[in-house]
Amino acid sequence: MAVPTVSTAEDFYAPPPPLRPDAWDLIPPAERVIAYLENAEKRGLPRPEGWQPDVLLLARVDAGRWLAQCPLCQSAQVVSPADPRFWCVDCQPDGWAPLRFPDDVAAVEQLVAAEPNKARRFWWAEDDTAWNRPRSRGALSPKEQAERDAPNEGGEPGAPGNPENVGGW
């Protein structure tokens, strides 16, 4: 099985051993997070009925995963273009929230696949108002490209030219 460019609920919320890898194939992708949490926490969760009125969430690519964020508690979960619904397993609202994905999901996934480090694969819809949404992605300057491509040669984490530098300590 090929590793996906961008993870979706289908591959992120997989059944744990000793369950067979195809044990959840009949569970719709949006509901796999519920099965995953029920299994992990050994407790049942309610099932949402209906839809939340006046809610439309925007899916985004965050560290190589399709995500949506709860507008009530800000919790996020991995979602799927194959089943564009979201129900927050943390605050458990009264119904599903519809998700909006880009018109051309494959083009977005191809765009972020150009980034070799999956942890740096991000994409936001132009009208997404998320607090952490960067300005335009834009092309790297020649200097930025050279710094990104420079070998690390065992340097200190955070040193210039270290491709694993994510701005941490």
Tab-separated table of C-alpha atoms in Angstrom, residues 36-162:
chain	number	residue	atom	x	y	z
A	36	TYR	CA	-10.844	5.032	17.308
A	37	LEU	CA	-11.584	6.964	20.501
A	38	GLU	CA	-14.042	4.357	21.753
A	39	ASN	CA	-11.391	1.694	21.319
A	40	ALA	CA	-8.607	3.786	22.898
A	41	GLU	CA	-10.668	4.914	25.889
A	42	LYS	CA	-12.710	1.704	26.262
A	43	ARG	CA	-15.981	3.609	26.453
A	44	GLY	CA	-18.909	4.320	24.194
A	45	LEU	CA	-19.666	7.688	22.649
A	46	PRO	CA	-23.019	9.047	21.537
A	47	ARG	CA	-23.702	9.223	17.814
A	48	PRO	CA	-24.562	12.604	16.305
A	49	GLU	CA	-27.920	13.006	14.650
A	50	GLY	CA	-28.739	15.684	12.125
A	51	TRP	CA	-26.679	18.725	11.280
A	52	GLN	CA	-25.501	21.803	13.139
A	53	PRO	CA	-27.354	24.820	11.762
A	54	ASP	CA	-25.351	27.657	10.232
A	55	VAL	CA	-22.004	25.841	10.472
A	56	LEU	CA	-19.602	25.204	7.610
A	57	LEU	CA	-16.041	24.207	8.431
A	58	LEU	CA	-13.053	24.518	6.131
A	59	ALA	CA	-10.713	21.573	5.761
A	60	ARG	CA	-6.997	22.329	5.626
A	61	VAL	CA	-3.757	20.416	5.289
A	62	ASP	CA	-1.830	20.572	8.542
A	63	ALA	CA	1.494	18.723	8.867
A	64	GLY	CA	0.507	16.387	6.064
A	65	ARG	CA	-3.003	15.595	7.329
A	66	TRP	CA	-6.425	16.826	6.226
A	67	LEU	CA	-7.761	18.523	9.383
A	68	ALA	CA	-10.819	20.398	10.531
A	69	GLN	CA	-11.123	22.355	13.740
A	70	CYS	CA	-14.104	22.523	16.052
A	71	PRO	CA	-15.507	26.069	16.177
A	72	LEU	CA	-16.642	25.533	19.788
A	73	CYS	CA	-13.624	24.048	21.591
A	74	GLN	CA	-10.867	24.456	18.954
A	75	SER	CA	-10.047	20.728	19.030
A	76	ALA	CA	-8.994	19.336	15.667
A	77	GLN	CA	-9.294	15.932	14.033
A	78	VAL	CA	-8.206	14.283	10.833
A	79	VAL	CA	-10.959	14.350	8.193
A	80	SER	CA	-11.581	12.964	4.708
A	81	PRO	CA	-12.672	14.416	1.367
A	82	ALA	CA	-14.517	11.109	0.827
A	83	ASP	CA	-16.878	11.925	3.738
A	84	PRO	CA	-17.015	15.708	4.321
A	85	ARG	CA	-18.565	15.709	7.815
A	86	PHE	CA	-17.147	16.674	11.194
A	87	TRP	CA	-18.336	15.868	14.698
A	88	CYS	CA	-16.168	16.920	17.606
A	89	VAL	CA	-15.484	13.952	19.889
A	90	ASP	CA	-14.347	16.367	22.621
A	91	CYS	CA	-17.272	18.756	23.058
A	92	GLN	CA	-19.857	16.525	21.311
A	93	PRO	CA	-22.195	19.088	19.706
A	94	ASP	CA	-25.748	18.225	18.690
A	95	GLY	CA	-25.000	17.274	15.090
A	96	TRP	CA	-22.596	16.976	12.205
A	97	ALA	CA	-20.906	20.023	10.700
A	98	PRO	CA	-20.432	19.984	6.937
A	99	LEU	CA	-16.872	20.365	5.657
A	100	ARG	CA	-15.727	22.277	2.626
A	101	PHE	CA	-12.706	20.859	0.825
A	102	PRO	CA	-11.023	22.526	-2.149
A	103	ASP	CA	-12.601	21.880	-5.532
A	104	ASP	CA	-9.456	20.051	-6.658
A	105	VAL	CA	-8.230	17.983	-3.700
A	106	ALA	CA	-5.660	16.171	-5.855
A	107	ALA	CA	-4.076	19.477	-6.952
A	108	VAL	CA	-3.703	20.606	-3.328
A	109	GLU	CA	-2.193	17.273	-2.354
A	110	GLN	CA	0.231	17.523	-5.272
A	111	LEU	CA	1.188	21.071	-4.230
A	112	VAL	CA	2.031	20.086	-0.656
A	113	ALA	CA	3.760	16.866	-1.780
A	114	ALA	CA	6.545	19.054	-3.188
A	115	GLU	CA	7.650	19.636	0.410
A	116	PRO	CA	9.874	16.650	1.269
A	117	ASN	CA	9.326	16.964	5.024
A	118	LYS	CA	5.757	15.795	5.745
A	119	ALA	CA	5.706	17.819	8.983
A	120	ARG	CA	5.955	20.977	6.860
A	121	ARG	CA	3.087	20.198	4.481
A	122	PHE	CA	0.418	22.869	5.013
A	123	TRP	CA	-2.417	24.346	2.960
A	124	TRP	CA	-5.305	26.669	3.884
A	125	ALA	CA	-8.280	27.830	1.849
A	126	GLU	CA	-7.973	31.480	0.851
A	127	ASP	CA	-10.962	32.415	3.026
A	128	ASP	CA	-9.859	30.396	6.082
A	129	THR	CA	-9.627	32.687	9.095
A	130	ALA	CA	-7.647	30.264	11.274
A	131	TRP	CA	-5.389	32.084	13.710
A	132	ASN	CA	-2.320	30.212	12.481
A	133	ARG	CA	-2.943	30.660	8.768
A	134	PRO	CA	0.172	32.138	7.170
A	135	ARG	CA	0.173	34.726	4.479
A	136	SER	CA	0.634	33.621	0.890
A	137	ARG	CA	2.913	30.601	0.565
A	138	GLY	CA	4.840	32.161	-2.317
A	139	ALA	CA	8.075	30.930	-3.821
A	140	LEU	CA	11.250	30.737	-1.777
A	141	SER	CA	13.956	33.277	-2.506
A	142	PRO	CA	17.229	31.838	-3.862
A	143	LYS	CA	18.816	32.371	-0.432
A	144	GLU	CA	15.924	30.605	1.370
A	145	GLN	CA	16.083	27.729	-1.132
A	146	ALA	CA	19.860	27.368	-0.631
A	147	GLU	CA	19.457	27.361	3.163
A	148	ARG	CA	16.693	24.767	2.971
A	149	ASP	CA	18.704	22.516	0.666
A	150	ALA	CA	22.061	22.891	2.474
A	151	PRO	CA	23.307	19.714	4.171
A	152	ASN	CA	23.209	19.734	7.955
A	153	GLU	CA	26.429	17.791	8.477
A	154	GLY	CA	25.477	16.939	12.050
A	155	GLY	CA	25.077	20.526	13.195
A	156	GLU	CA	23.222	21.603	16.271
A	157	PRO	CA	19.408	21.503	16.167
A	158	GLY	CA	18.253	24.943	15.188
A	159	ALA	CA	21.496	25.799	13.399
A	160	PRO	CA	21.212	27.512	10.011
A	161	GLY	CA	21.027	24.944	7.255
A	162	ASN	CA	19.593	22.262	9.525
